[in-house]
Amino acid sequence: MSFPNLYYKRTAAAAKVCYICYKPTTTVLATIDTKDFLYTCTVHLTDPGFATRVPDLELAEMKQIGASPEEIAKVKEEWEGKQRRKKEAEKDKDREKDTGGKDQDKEAGDGKKAKDSQEKKPESTKAPSASSPRQSTPASKPTHEQYILHRHIFALRVADHRRRRQLAQVKDLAPRLPITPRGTLS
């Protein structure tokens, strides 16, 4: 196969005949690199025997996940913070076991308070920065509808391209072949 079975619906300026019913139409199905394109009526696009629409991946992912990317990032940050605090608590316990001094317990308590205040400050600074990218991100960009042709229709398209390619090779090769003998045998 020289091209994938993924076509994008586009509209053309000039109407040409439909690949199926030969009526004039401006709807075009084209591959991403426009190696293959075919004009088709919008009615044929609803026919499952001709083509099926590919669902939008972003919408499908959002439906499956059920949460926005911002919410996921927020939960990740919270979880990582909790993991850091657990590791720090384990380190503090190990230090206390090794030293066992009361003065160090007080210092560790003061250190924990300082760490908590430091952790709270970055969270407050992260919140405004998180809101600014939301404002700077553009609205969802319009994309072309994607279609997959039925396997038989796609096989016809591939065979047509193969035939065209072979004809081009024959035309290129024909002048280089030797001429047949024209004389009579004696």
mmCIF file of C-alpha atoms in Angstrom, residues 68-81 130:
data_model
loop_
_atom_site.group_PDB
_atom_site.id
_atom_site.type_symbol
_atom_site.label_atom_id
_atom_site.label_comp_id
_atom_site.label_asym_id
_atom_site.label_seq_id
_atom_site.Cartn_x
_atom_site.Cartn_y
_atom_site.Cartn_z
ATOM 1 C CA SER A 68 -9.559 17.362 32.188
ATOM 2 C CA PRO A 69 -5.766 17.483 31.778
ATOM 3 C CA GLU A 70 -5.594 20.310 34.336
ATOM 4 C CA GLU A 71 -7.307 18.157 36.949
ATOM 5 C CA ILE A 72 -4.956 15.278 36.230
ATOM 6 C CA ALA A 73 -1.901 17.530 36.581
ATOM 7 C CA LYS A 74 -3.233 18.908 39.875
ATOM 8 C CA VAL A 75 -3.766 15.415 41.296
ATOM 9 C CA LYS A 76 -0.258 14.387 40.188
ATOM 10 C CA GLU A 77 1.287 17.383 41.933
ATOM 11 C CA GLU A 78 -0.621 16.642 45.140
ATOM 12 C CA TRP A 79 0.428 12.993 45.066
ATOM 13 C CA GLU A 80 4.088 13.856 44.435
ATOM 14 C CA GLY A 81 3.981 16.331 47.339
ATOM 15 C CA ALA A 130 -1.667 27.658 36.000
#
